Coordinates of N, CA, C and O in Angstrom, one line a residue:
I24 N -58.9 -43.5 75.2 CA -59.4 -42.4 74.4 C -58.9 -42.6 73.0 O -57.8 -42.9 72.7
N25 N -59.9 -42.5 72.1 CA -59.6 -42.7 70.7 C -59.6 -41.4 70.0 O -60.5 -40.5 70.3
K26 N -58.6 -41.1 69.2 CA -58.5 -39.9 68.5 C -58.4 -40.3 67.0 O -57.6 -41.2 66.7
S27 N -59.1 -39.6 66.2 CA -59.0 -39.9 64.8 C -58.1 -38.9 64.1 O -58.2 -37.7 64.4
I28 N -57.3 -39.3 63.2 CA -56.4 -38.5 62.4 C -56.9 -38.5 61.0 O -57.0 -39.6 60.4
E29 N -57.1 -37.4 60.4 CA -57.6 -37.4 59.0 C -56.3 -37.2 58.1 O -55.5 -36.3 58.4
V30 N -56.2 -38.1 57.2 CA -55.1 -38.0 56.3 C -55.6 -37.7 54.9 O -56.5 -38.3 54.4
R31 N -55.1 -36.6 54.3 CA -55.5 -36.3 52.9 C -54.3 -36.4 52.0 O -53.2 -35.9 52.3
Q32 N -54.5 -37.0 50.9 CA -53.4 -37.1 49.9 C -53.9 -36.5 48.6 O -55.0 -36.8 48.2
E33 N -53.0 -35.6 48.2 CA -53.4 -34.9 46.9 C -53.4 -36.0 45.8 O -52.6 -36.9 45.8
G34 N -54.3 -35.8 44.9 CA -54.4 -36.7 43.7 C -53.3 -36.5 42.8 O -52.7 -35.4 42.7
F35 N -52.9 -37.5 42.0 CA -51.8 -37.4 41.1 C -52.3 -36.5 39.9 O -53.3 -36.7 39.3
V36 N -51.5 -35.4 39.7 CA -51.8 -34.5 38.5 C -50.7 -34.7 37.5 O -49.6 -34.2 37.6
P37 N -51.0 -35.5 36.5 CA -50.0 -35.7 35.4 C -49.7 -34.5 34.6 O -50.6 -33.7 34.3
K38 N -48.4 -34.3 34.3 CA -48.0 -33.2 33.5 C -46.7 -33.5 32.8 O -45.9 -34.3 33.3
I39 N -46.5 -32.9 31.7 CA -45.3 -33.0 30.9 C -44.4 -31.8 31.3 O -44.8 -30.7 31.2
E40 N -43.2 -32.1 31.7 CA -42.3 -31.1 32.1 C -41.0 -31.0 31.2 O -40.5 -32.1 30.8
L41 N -40.6 -29.8 30.9 CA -39.4 -29.6 30.1 C -38.2 -29.1 31.0 O -38.5 -28.3 31.9
A42 N -37.0 -29.5 30.7 CA -35.9 -29.0 31.5 C -35.7 -27.5 31.4 O -35.3 -26.8 32.3
K43 N -36.2 -26.9 30.3 CA -36.3 -25.4 30.2 C -37.4 -25.1 29.2 O -37.9 -26.0 28.5
Q44 N -37.9 -23.9 29.3 CA -39.1 -23.5 28.5 C -38.8 -22.8 27.2 O -39.7 -22.7 26.4
S45 N -37.6 -22.3 27.1 CA -37.3 -21.5 25.9 C -35.8 -21.5 25.6 O -35.0 -21.9 26.4
I46 N -35.5 -21.1 24.4 CA -34.1 -21.0 24.0 C -34.0 -19.9 23.0 O -34.9 -19.6 22.2
E47 N -32.8 -19.2 23.0 CA -32.5 -18.2 22.0 C -31.3 -18.6 21.2 O -30.3 -19.0 21.9
V48 N -31.4 -18.6 19.9 CA -30.3 -19.2 19.1 C -29.8 -18.2 18.1 O -30.5 -17.2 17.8
E49 N -28.6 -18.4 17.6 CA -28.0 -17.6 16.6 C -28.7 -17.8 15.2 O -29.4 -18.7 15.1
F50 N -28.4 -16.9 14.3 CA -29.0 -17.1 12.9 C -28.5 -18.2 12.1 O -29.1 -18.7 11.2
E51 N -27.3 -18.7 12.5 CA -26.7 -19.9 11.8 C -27.4 -21.1 12.2 O -27.9 -21.3 13.3
P52 N -27.4 -22.1 11.3 CA -28.1 -23.4 11.6 C -27.3 -24.2 12.7 O -26.1 -24.1 12.8
A53 N -28.1 -24.9 13.5 CA -27.4 -25.7 14.5 C -28.4 -26.8 15.1 O -29.6 -26.7 14.8
E54 N -27.9 -27.7 15.9 CA -28.7 -28.8 16.5 C -28.8 -28.4 18.0 O -27.9 -27.9 18.6
Y55 N -30.0 -28.8 18.5 CA -30.3 -28.5 19.9 C -31.1 -29.6 20.5 O -31.6 -30.5 19.8
S56 N -31.2 -29.6 21.9 CA -32.0 -30.6 22.5 C -32.5 -30.1 23.9 O -32.0 -29.2 24.4
V57 N -33.6 -30.7 24.3 CA -34.2 -30.4 25.7 C -34.7 -31.7 26.3 O -35.3 -32.5 25.5
D58 N -34.5 -31.9 27.6 CA -35.1 -33.1 28.2 C -36.5 -32.9 28.5 O -37.0 -31.9 29.0
V59 N -37.3 -34.0 28.3 CA -38.7 -34.0 28.5 C -39.0 -35.1 29.6 O -38.6 -36.2 29.4
T60 N -39.7 -34.7 30.6 CA -40.1 -35.7 31.7 C -41.6 -35.8 31.6 O -42.3 -34.8 31.8
S61 N -42.1 -37.0 31.4 CA -43.5 -37.2 31.3 C -43.9 -38.5 31.9 O -43.2 -39.5 31.8
P62 N -45.1 -38.6 32.5 CA -45.6 -39.9 33.0 C -46.1 -40.8 31.9 O -46.3 -42.0 32.2
Y63 N -46.3 -40.3 30.7 CA -46.8 -41.0 29.6 C -46.0 -40.8 28.4 O -45.1 -39.9 28.3
S64 N -46.2 -41.6 27.3 CA -45.5 -41.3 26.1 C -46.0 -40.0 25.5 O -47.0 -39.5 25.9
W65 N -45.2 -39.4 24.6 CA -45.5 -38.1 24.1 C -45.1 -38.0 22.6 O -44.3 -38.8 22.1
K66 N -45.6 -37.0 22.0 CA -45.1 -36.6 20.6 C -44.9 -35.1 20.6 O -45.5 -34.4 21.4
A67 N -44.0 -34.7 19.7 CA -43.6 -33.3 19.6 C -43.9 -32.8 18.1 O -43.7 -33.5 17.2
E68 N -44.4 -31.6 18.1 CA -44.7 -30.9 16.8 C -44.2 -29.5 16.8 O -44.2 -28.8 17.8
S69 N -43.8 -29.0 15.6 CA -43.3 -27.7 15.5 C -44.3 -26.9 14.7 O -44.9 -27.4 13.8
D70 N -44.4 -25.6 15.0 CA -45.4 -24.7 14.2 C -44.7 -24.0 13.1 O -45.3 -23.2 12.4
N71 N -43.4 -24.3 12.9 CA -42.7 -23.6 11.8 C -41.8 -24.6 11.1 O -41.2 -25.5 11.7
D72 N -41.6 -24.5 9.7 CA -40.8 -25.4 9.0 C -39.3 -25.2 9.2 O -38.5 -26.1 8.8
W73 N -38.9 -24.1 9.8 CA -37.5 -23.9 10.1 C -37.0 -24.5 11.4 O -35.8 -24.6 11.7
I74 N -38.0 -25.1 12.2 CA -37.7 -25.9 13.3 C -37.9 -27.3 13.0 O -39.1 -27.7 12.7
I75 N -36.9 -28.1 12.8 CA -37.0 -29.5 12.4 C -36.8 -30.4 13.6 O -35.7 -30.5 14.1
I76 N -37.9 -31.1 13.9 CA -37.8 -32.1 15.1 C -37.2 -33.4 14.6 O -37.7 -34.0 13.7
K77 N -36.2 -33.8 15.3 CA -35.5 -35.1 15.0 C -36.1 -36.2 15.7 O -36.3 -37.3 15.2
S78 N -36.4 -36.0 17.0 CA -37.0 -37.1 17.8 C -38.5 -36.7 18.1 O -38.8 -36.0 19.0
K79 N -39.4 -37.2 17.2 CA -40.8 -36.7 17.3 C -41.6 -37.4 18.4 O -42.7 -36.9 18.7
T80 N -41.1 -38.5 19.0 CA -41.9 -39.2 20.0 C -40.9 -39.6 21.2 O -39.7 -39.7 21.0
G81 N -41.5 -39.8 22.3 CA -40.8 -40.2 23.5 C -41.6 -41.1 24.4 O -42.9 -41.1 24.2
I82 N -41.0 -41.9 25.3 CA -41.8 -42.7 26.2 C -41.8 -42.1 27.6 O -41.2 -41.1 27.8
A83 N -42.6 -42.8 28.5 CA -42.7 -42.3 29.8 C -41.3 -42.2 30.5 O -40.4 -43.1 30.2
G84 N -41.1 -41.3 31.3 CA -39.8 -41.1 32.0 C -39.2 -39.8 31.5 O -39.9 -38.9 31.0
T85 N -37.9 -39.8 31.5 CA -37.1 -38.6 30.9 C -36.5 -39.0 29.6 O -35.7 -40.0 29.6
E86 N -36.8 -38.3 28.6 CA -36.3 -38.6 27.2 C -35.7 -37.2 26.7 O -36.1 -36.2 27.2
T87 N -34.9 -37.3 25.7 CA -34.4 -36.1 25.1 C -35.1 -35.8 23.8 O -35.2 -36.7 22.9
L88 N -35.6 -34.6 23.7 CA -36.2 -34.1 22.4 C -35.1 -33.4 21.6 O -34.5 -32.4 22.1
S89 N -34.8 -33.9 20.5 CA -33.7 -33.3 19.6 C -34.4 -32.5 18.5 O -35.3 -33.0 17.9
F90 N -33.8 -31.4 18.1 CA -34.3 -30.6 17.0 C -33.2 -29.8 16.4 O -32.2 -29.5 17.0
S91 N -33.4 -29.4 15.2 CA -32.4 -28.5 14.5 C -33.1 -27.2 14.0 O -34.3 -27.2 13.8
I92 N -32.3 -26.2 13.9 CA -32.8 -24.9 13.5 C -32.2 -24.6 12.2 O -30.9 -24.7 12.1
E93 N -32.9 -24.2 11.2 CA -32.3 -23.8 9.9 C -31.8 -22.3 9.9 O -32.3 -21.6 10.8
R94 N -31.0 -22.0 9.0 CA -30.4 -20.6 9.0 C -31.5 -19.6 8.7 O -32.3 -19.8 7.9
N95 N -31.4 -18.5 9.5 CA -32.3 -17.4 9.3 C -31.7 -16.5 8.3 O -30.6 -15.9 8.5
V96 N -32.3 -16.3 7.1 CA -31.7 -15.4 6.1 C -32.4 -14.1 6.0 O -32.1 -13.2 5.2
E97 N -33.3 -13.8 7.0 CA -34.0 -12.5 7.0 C -33.4 -11.7 8.1 O -32.9 -12.2 9.1
E98 N -33.5 -10.4 7.9 CA -32.9 -9.4 8.8 C -33.9 -9.1 9.9 O -34.0 -7.9 10.4
E99 N -34.6 -10.1 10.4 CA -35.5 -9.8 11.6 C -35.5 -11.1 12.4 O -35.4 -12.2 11.9
I100 N -35.8 -10.9 13.7 CA -35.9 -12.0 14.6 C -37.1 -12.9 14.2 O -38.1 -12.3 13.8
R101 N -37.0 -14.2 14.4 CA -38.2 -15.0 14.2 C -38.4 -15.9 15.4 O -37.5 -16.3 16.1
K102 N -39.7 -16.2 15.6 CA -40.1 -17.0 16.8 C -40.9 -18.2 16.4 O -41.7 -18.1 15.4
G103 N -40.7 -19.3 17.1 CA -41.5 -20.5 16.8 C -41.7 -21.3 18.1 O -41.1 -21.0 19.2
T104 N -42.6 -22.3 18.0 CA -43.0 -23.0 19.2 C -43.0 -24.5 18.9 O -43.4 -25.0 17.8
I105 N -42.4 -25.3 19.8 CA -42.5 -26.8 19.8 C -43.5 -27.2 20.9 O -43.4 -26.8 22.0
T106 N -44.5 -27.9 20.5 CA -45.5 -28.4 21.4 C -45.3 -29.9 21.7 O -45.2 -30.7 20.8
V107 N -45.1 -30.2 23.0 CA -44.9 -31.6 23.4 C -46.3 -32.0 24.1 O -46.7 -31.4 25.0
M108 N -46.8 -33.1 23.5 CA -48.2 -33.5 24.0 C -48.5 -35.0 24.1 O -47.8 -35.8 23.5
N109 N -49.5 -35.3 24.9 CA -50.1 -36.6 24.9 C -51.6 -36.3 24.8 O -52.3 -35.9 25.7
S110 N -52.2 -36.6 23.6 CA -53.6 -36.3 23.3 C -54.5 -37.2 24.1 O -55.6 -36.8 24.5
T111 N -54.1 -38.5 24.4 CA -55.0 -39.4 25.2 C -55.4 -38.8 26.6 O -56.5 -38.9 27.0
Y112 N -54.4 -38.2 27.2 CA -54.6 -37.6 28.6 C -54.7 -36.1 28.5 O -54.7 -35.5 29.6
N113 N -54.8 -35.6 27.3 CA -55.0 -34.1 27.1 C -53.9 -33.3 27.8 O -54.2 -32.3 28.5
L114 N -52.7 -33.7 27.7 CA -51.5 -33.0 28.3 C -50.7 -32.4 27.2 O -50.5 -32.9 26.1
A115 N -50.2 -31.2 27.5 CA -49.4 -30.5 26.5 C -48.6 -29.4 27.2 O -49.0 -28.9 28.3
T116 N -47.4 -29.2 26.7 CA -46.6 -28.1 27.2 C -45.8 -27.5 26.0 O -45.6 -28.2 25.0
E117 N -45.4 -26.2 26.1 CA -44.8 -25.6 24.9 C -43.3 -25.2 25.2 O -43.0 -24.8 26.3
F118 N -42.5 -25.3 24.2 CA -41.1 -24.8 24.2 C -41.0 -23.8 23.2 O -41.3 -23.9 22.0
Y119 N -40.4 -22.6 23.6 CA -40.4 -21.4 22.7 C -38.9 -21.2 22.1 O -38.0 -21.3 22.9
V120 N -38.9 -21.0 20.8 CA -37.6 -20.8 20.2 C -37.6 -19.4 19.6 O -38.5 -19.0 18.8
T121 N -36.5 -18.6 19.9 CA -36.3 -17.3 19.3 C -35.0 -17.4 18.6 O -34.0 -17.7 19.2
Q122 N -35.0 -17.0 17.3 CA -33.8 -17.0 16.5 C -33.4 -15.6 16.1 O -34.3 -14.8 15.7
K123 N -32.1 -15.3 16.3 CA -31.7 -13.9 16.0 C -31.7 -13.6 14.6 O -31.7 -14.5 13.7
A124 N -31.8 -12.4 14.2 CA -31.9 -11.9 12.9 C -30.6 -12.1 12.1 O -29.5 -12.1 12.8
F125 N -30.7 -12.4 10.8 CA -29.5 -12.5 10.0 C -28.7 -11.2 10.0 O -29.3 -10.2 9.9
S126 N -27.4 -11.3 10.1 CA -26.5 -10.1 10.1 C -25.5 -10.3 9.0 O -24.6 -11.0 9.1
P127 N -25.8 -9.7 7.8 CA -24.9 -9.8 6.7 C -23.5 -9.2 6.9 O -23.4 -8.1 7.4
E128 N -22.5 -10.0 6.6 CA -21.1 -9.5 6.8 C -20.3 -9.8 5.5 O -20.4 -10.9 5.0
I129 N -19.5 -8.8 5.1 CA -18.6 -9.0 4.0 C -17.3 -8.3 4.2 O -17.3 -7.2 4.7
T130 N -16.2 -8.9 3.8 CA -14.9 -8.2 3.9 C -14.1 -8.6 2.6 O -14.2 -9.7 2.1
L131 N -13.4 -7.6 2.2 CA -12.5 -7.7 1.0 C -11.1 -7.5 1.5 O -10.8 -6.6 2.3
D132 N -10.1 -8.2 0.9 CA -8.7 -8.0 1.3 C -8.0 -6.9 0.5 O -6.9 -6.5 0.9
K133 N -8.7 -6.4 -0.5 CA -8.1 -5.3 -1.3 C -9.2 -4.3 -1.7 O -10.3 -4.6 -1.9
K134 N -8.8 -3.0 -1.7 CA -9.7 -1.9 -2.1 C -9.3 -1.4 -3.5 O -10.1 -0.7 -4.1
E135 N -8.1 -1.8 -4.0 CA -7.7 -1.4 -5.3 C -6.8 -2.4 -5.9 O -6.0 -3.1 -5.2
L136 N -6.8 -2.5 -7.2 CA -5.9 -3.3 -8.0 C -5.2 -2.5 -9.0 O -5.8 -1.7 -9.7
N137 N -3.9 -2.6 -9.1 CA -3.1 -1.8 -10.1 C -2.4 -2.8 -11.0 O -1.7 -3.7 -10.6
F138 N -2.5 -2.5 -12.3 CA -1.9 -3.4 -13.3 C -0.9 -2.6 -14.2 O -1.2 -1.4 -14.4
N139 N 0.1 -3.2 -14.6 CA 1.0 -2.5 -15.6 C 0.5 -2.7 -17.0 O -0.6 -3.3 -17.2
I140 N 1.2 -2.2 -18.0 CA 0.7 -2.2 -19.3 C 0.5 -3.6 -19.9 O -0.2 -3.9 -20.8
E141 N 1.3 -4.6 -19.3 CA 1.2 -6.0 -19.8 C -0.1 -6.6 -19.3 O -0.5 -7.7 -19.8
G142 N -0.8 -6.0 -18.3 CA -2.1 -6.6 -17.8 C -1.8 -7.8 -16.9 O -0.8 -7.8 -16.2
G143 N -2.6 -8.8 -17.0 CA -2.5 -10.0 -16.1 C -3.7 -10.2 -15.2 O -4.8 -9.7 -15.5
S144 N -3.5 -11.0 -14.2 CA -4.6 -11.4 -13.3 C -4.2 -11.2 -11.8 O -3.0 -11.3 -11.5
Q145 N -5.1 -10.8 -11.0 CA -5.0 -10.6 -9.6 C -6.2 -11.1 -8.9 O -7.3 -11.1 -9.4
D146 N -6.0 -11.6 -7.6 CA -7.1 -12.1 -6.9 C -7.6 -11.1 -5.8 O -6.8 -10.4 -5.2
I147 N -8.9 -11.1 -5.5 CA -9.5 -10.4 -4.4 C -10.1 -11.4 -3.5 O -11.0 -12.2 -4.0
A148 N -9.6 -11.6 -2.3 CA -10.2 -12.5 -1.3 C -11.5 -11.9 -0.8 O -11.5 -10.7 -0.3
V149 N -12.6 -12.6 -0.9 CA -13.9 -12.1 -0.4 C -14.4 -13.1 0.7 O -14.5 -14.3 0.4
T150 N -14.7 -12.5 1.8 CA -15.3 -13.3 2.9 C -16.7 -12.8 3.1 O -16.9 -11.6 3.5
A151 N -17.8 -13.6 2.8 CA -19.1 -13.1 3.0 C -20.0 -14.3 3.5 O -19.7 -15.4 3.1
N152 N -21.0 -14.0 4.3 CA -21.9 -15.0 4.8 C -23.2 -15.0 4.0 O -24.3 -15.4 4.5
F153 N -23.2 -14.5 2.7 CA -24.3 -14.5 1.8 C -23.8 -14.6 0.4 O -22.6 -14.3 0.1
E154 N -24.7 -14.9 -0.5 CA -24.4 -14.9 -2.0 C -24.3 -13.4 -2.4 O -25.1 -12.6 -2.1
Y155 N -23.3 -13.1 -3.3 CA -23.1 -11.8 -3.8 C -23.0 -11.8 -5.3 O -22.6 -12.8 -5.9
E156 N -23.2 -10.6 -5.9 CA -23.1 -10.4 -7.3 C -21.9 -9.6 -7.6 O -21.4 -8.8 -6.7
V157 N -21.3 -9.8 -8.7 CA -20.1 -9.0 -9.1 C -20.4 -8.3 -10.5 O -21.0 -8.9 -11.3
S158 N -20.1 -7.0 -10.6 CA -20.3 -6.3 -11.8 C -19.2 -5.3 -12.0 O -18.5 -4.9 -11.1
T159 N -19.1 -4.8 -13.3 CA -18.2 -3.7 -13.6 C -18.8 -3.0 -14.8 O -19.5 -3.5 -15.6
T160 N -18.4 -1.7 -14.9 CA -18.8 -0.9 -16.0 C -17.8 -0.9 -17.2 O -18.1 -0.4 -18.2
A161 N -16.7 -1.5 -16.9 CA -15.6 -1.5 -17.9 C -15.6 -2.8 -18.7 O -15.5 -3.9 -18.1
D162 N -15.5 -2.7 -20.1 CA -15.5 -3.9 -20.9 C -14.1 -4.5 -21.0 O -13.9 -5.6 -21.4
W163 N -13.1 -3.8 -20.5 CA -11.7 -4.3 -20.5 C -11.4 -5.1 -19.2 O -10.3 -5.7 -19.1
I164 N -12.3 -5.2 -18.3 CA -12.1 -6.0 -17.0 C -12.8 -7.3 -17.2 O -14.0 -7.3 -17.4
I165 N -12.1 -8.4 -16.9 CA -12.7 -9.7 -16.9 C -12.6 -10.2 -15.5 O -11.5 -10.2 -14.9
Y166 N -13.7 -10.7 -15.0 CA -13.7 -11.2 -13.6 C -14.3 -12.6 -13.6 O -15.2 -12.9 -14.4
T167 N -13.9 -13.4 -12.6 CA -14.4 -14.7 -12.4 C -14.6 -15.0 -10.9 O -13.6 -14.7 -10.1
K168 N -15.7 -15.4 -10.5 CA -15.9 -15.8 -9.1 C -15.2 -17.1 -8.8 O -15.3 -18.0 -9.6
T169 N -14.5 -17.1 -7.7 CA -13.8 -18.4 -7.3 C -14.3 -18.8 -5.9 O -15.1 -18.1 -5.3
E170 N -13.8 -19.9 -5.4 CA -14.1 -20.4 -4.1 C -13.8 -19.4 -3.0 O -14.5 -19.3 -2.0
N171 N -12.7 -18.6 -3.2 CA -12.2 -17.7 -2.2 C -12.5 -16.2 -2.5 O -12.1 -15.4 -1.7
G172 N -13.1 -16.0 -3.6 CA -13.4 -14.6 -3.9 C -13.5 -14.3 -5.4 O -14.3 -15.0 -6.1
I173 N -12.7 -13.4 -6.0 CA -12.8 -13.0 -7.4 C -11.4 -13.0 -8.0 O -10.4 -12.5 -7.4
T174 N -11.2 -13.5 -9.2 CA -10.0 -13.3 -10.0 C -10.3 -12.2 -11.0 O -11.3 -12.4 -11.8
V175 N -9.5 -11.2 -11.1 CA -9.7 -10.1 -12.0 C -8.5 -10.1 -13.0 O -7.4 -10.2 -12.7
S176 N -8.9 -10.1 -14.3 CA -7.9 -10.1 -15.4 C -8.1 -8.9 -16.3 O -9.2 -8.5 -16.6
V177 N -7.0 -8.3 -16.8 CA -7.0 -7.2 -17.8 C -6.0 -7.5 -18.9 O -5.0 -8.1 -18.6
P178 N -6.4 -7.1 -20.1 CA -5.5 -7.4 -21.2 C -4.3 -6.3 -21.3 O -4.3 -5.3 -20.6
K179 N -3.4 -6.5 -22.2 CA -2.3 -5.6 -22.5 C -2.9 -4.3 -22.9 O -4.0 -4.2 -23.6
Y180 N -2.2 -3.2 -22.6 CA -2.8 -1.8 -22.8 C -1.7 -1.0 -23.5 O -0.6 -0.9 -23.0
V181 N -2.0 -0.4 -24.6 CA -1.0 0.4 -25.4 C -1.4 1.9 -25.6 O -0.9 2.5 -26.5
E182 N -2.3 2.4 -24.8 CA -2.7 3.8 -24.9 C -1.8 4.6 -24.0 O -1.2 4.1 -23.0
V183 N -1.8 5.9 -24.3 CA -0.9 6.8 -23.5 C -1.6 7.5 -22.3 O -1.0 8.3 -21.6
K184 N -2.8 7.1 -22.0 CA -3.5 7.6 -20.9 C -3.9 6.5 -19.9 O -4.4 5.4 -20.4
E185 N -3.6 6.6 -18.6 CA -4.0 5.6 -17.7 C -5.5 5.4 -17.7 O -6.3 6.3 -18.0
R186 N -5.9 4.1 -17.5 CA -7.4 3.8 -17.5 C -7.8 3.3 -16.1 O -7.0 2.5 -15.5
T187 N -8.9 3.7 -15.6 CA -9.4 3.2 -14.3 C -10.9 2.8 -14.4 O -11.6 3.3 -15.3
A188 N -11.3 2.0 -13.6 CA -12.7 1.5 -13.5 C -12.9 0.9 -12.1 O -12.0 0.9 -11.3
E189 N -14.2 0.5 -11.9 CA -14.5 -0.1 -10.6 C -15.2 -1.5 -10.8 O -15.9 -1.7 -11.8
I190 N -14.9 -2.3 -9.8 CA -15.7 -3.6 -9.7 C -16.6 -3.4 -8.5 O -16.1 -3.0 -7.5
T191 N -17.8 -3.8 -8.7 CA -18.8 -3.7 -7.5 C -19.2 -5.1 -7.1 O -19.5 -6.0 -7.9
I192 N -19.1 -5.3 -5.8 CA -19.5 -6.6 -5.2 C -20.7 -6.2 -4.3 O -20.6 -5.4 -3.4
S193 N -21.8 -6.8 -4.6 CA -23.1 -6.4 -3.9 C -24.1 -7.5 -3.7 O -24.0 -8.6 -4.2
N194 N -25.1 -7.1 -2.9 CA -26.3 -7.9 -2.7 C -27.4 -7.0 -2.5 O -27.5 -6.2 -1.5
E195 N -28.3 -7.0 -3.4 CA -29.4 -6.0 -3.5 C -30.3 -6.2 -2.3 O -30.8 -5.2 -1.6
K196 N -30.6 -7.4 -1.9 CA -31.6 -7.7 -0.8 C -31.1 -7.1 0.5 O -31.9 -6.6 1.2
Y197 N -29.8 -7.2 0.8 CA -29.3 -6.7 2.0 C -28.8 -5.3 1.9 O -28.3 -4.7 2.9
G198 N -28.8 -4.7 0.7 CA -28.4 -3.3 0.6 C -26.9 -3.1 0.8 O -26.5 -2.1 1.3
I199 N -26.1 -4.1 0.4 CA -24.7 -4.1 0.6 C -24.0 -3.9 -0.7 O -24.3 -4.6 -1.7
S200 N -23.0 -3.0 -0.8 CA -22.2 -2.8 -2.0 C -20.8 -2.3 -1.6 O -20.6 -1.4 -0.8
K201 N -19.8 -3.0 -2.1 CA -18.4 -2.7 -1.9 C -17.8 -2.5 -3.3 O -18.1 -3.3 -4.2
T202 N -16.9 -1.6 -3.4 CA -16.2 -1.4 -4.7 C -14.7 -1.5 -4.6 O -14.1 -1.3 -3.5
V203 N -14.1 -2.0 -5.7 CA -12.7 -2.1 -5.8 C -12.3 -1.3 -7.0 O -12.8 -1.5 -8.1
K204 N -11.3 -0.4 -6.8 CA -10.8 0.4 -7.9 C -9.8 -0.4 -8.7 O -8.9 -1.0 -8.1
V205 N -9.9 -0.4 -10.0 CA -9.0 -1.1 -10.9 C -8.3 0.0 -11.8 O -9.0 0.8 -12.4
A206 N -7.0 0.0 -11.8 CA -6.2 0.9 -12.6 C -5.2 0.2 -13.4 O -4.6 -0.8 -12.9
Q207 N -5.0 0.7 -14.6 CA -3.9 0.2 -15.5 C -3.1 1.4 -16.0 O -3.7 2.3 -16.6
C208 N -1.8 1.3 -15.8 CA -0.9 2.4 -16.1 C -0.8 2.6 -17.7 O -1.1 1.7 -18.4
A209 N -0.5 3.8 -18.0 CA -0.4 4.2 -19.5 C 0.9 3.6 -20.1 O 1.9 3.5 -19.4
F210 N 0.8 3.4 -21.4 CA 1.9 3.1 -22.2 C 2.8 4.3 -22.4 O 2.3 5.4 -22.7
A211 N 4.1 4.2 -22.1 CA 5.0 5.3 -22.2 C 5.8 5.2 -23.5 O 6.5 4.1 -23.7
Y212 N 5.8 6.2 -24.4 CA 6.6 6.2 -25.6 C 8.0 6.7 -25.2 O 8.1 7.7 -24.5
I213 N 9.0 6.0 -25.7 CA 10.3 6.5 -25.5 C 11.0 6.8 -26.8 O 11.0 5.9 -27.7
M214 N 11.3 8.1 -27.0 CA 12.0 8.5 -28.3 C 13.5 8.5 -28.1 O 14.0 9.0 -27.1
V215 N 14.2 7.9 -29.0 CA 15.6 7.9 -28.9 C 16.1 8.7 -30.1 O 15.8 8.5 -31.2
L216 N 16.9 9.8 -29.7 CA 17.4 10.7 -30.8 C 18.9 10.2 -31.1 O 19.6 10.1 -30.1
A217 N 19.1 10.1 -32.3 CA 20.5 9.7 -32.7 C 21.4 10.9 -32.7 O 21.1 12.0 -33.0

């Protein structure tokens, strides 16, 4: 007795596979990678200039696709796509990048500066993750931006009334403004009666 057995084998369906399909990243710049498994060589392209592909091509097998993300300076989430493809065999797959919105942060180590009649200089340590402007309404306050914050100087003062003013540290784009009160004490006359 003869019996026939039918054997069916699925045809090879080539495809490019990624170790993961998406990534969510912080707003700060950083380097990332994802493994690409492909039966053929491939190339990668980004649809945004803030996603910079380091390894633009790969060979058959499993290769690492490396890319970097630039800092997001906008206060909104942004999304981009990396396409990994082989145009000869019409193969493509997409990798999705979501970057968190920029979160502006600033701290000052002092809220007020007090000077005696002799004047002098004092420092304000400023920690900020963005560029800031410094201003004051008083012409007797001299300030200089430094690597760690601001140096504030005031001259000698010989009036009998205390003087006060403010220094403003701000960034208009992010709507951030912090003030530091500056005060200089009054000159005191001392009368000596014989």
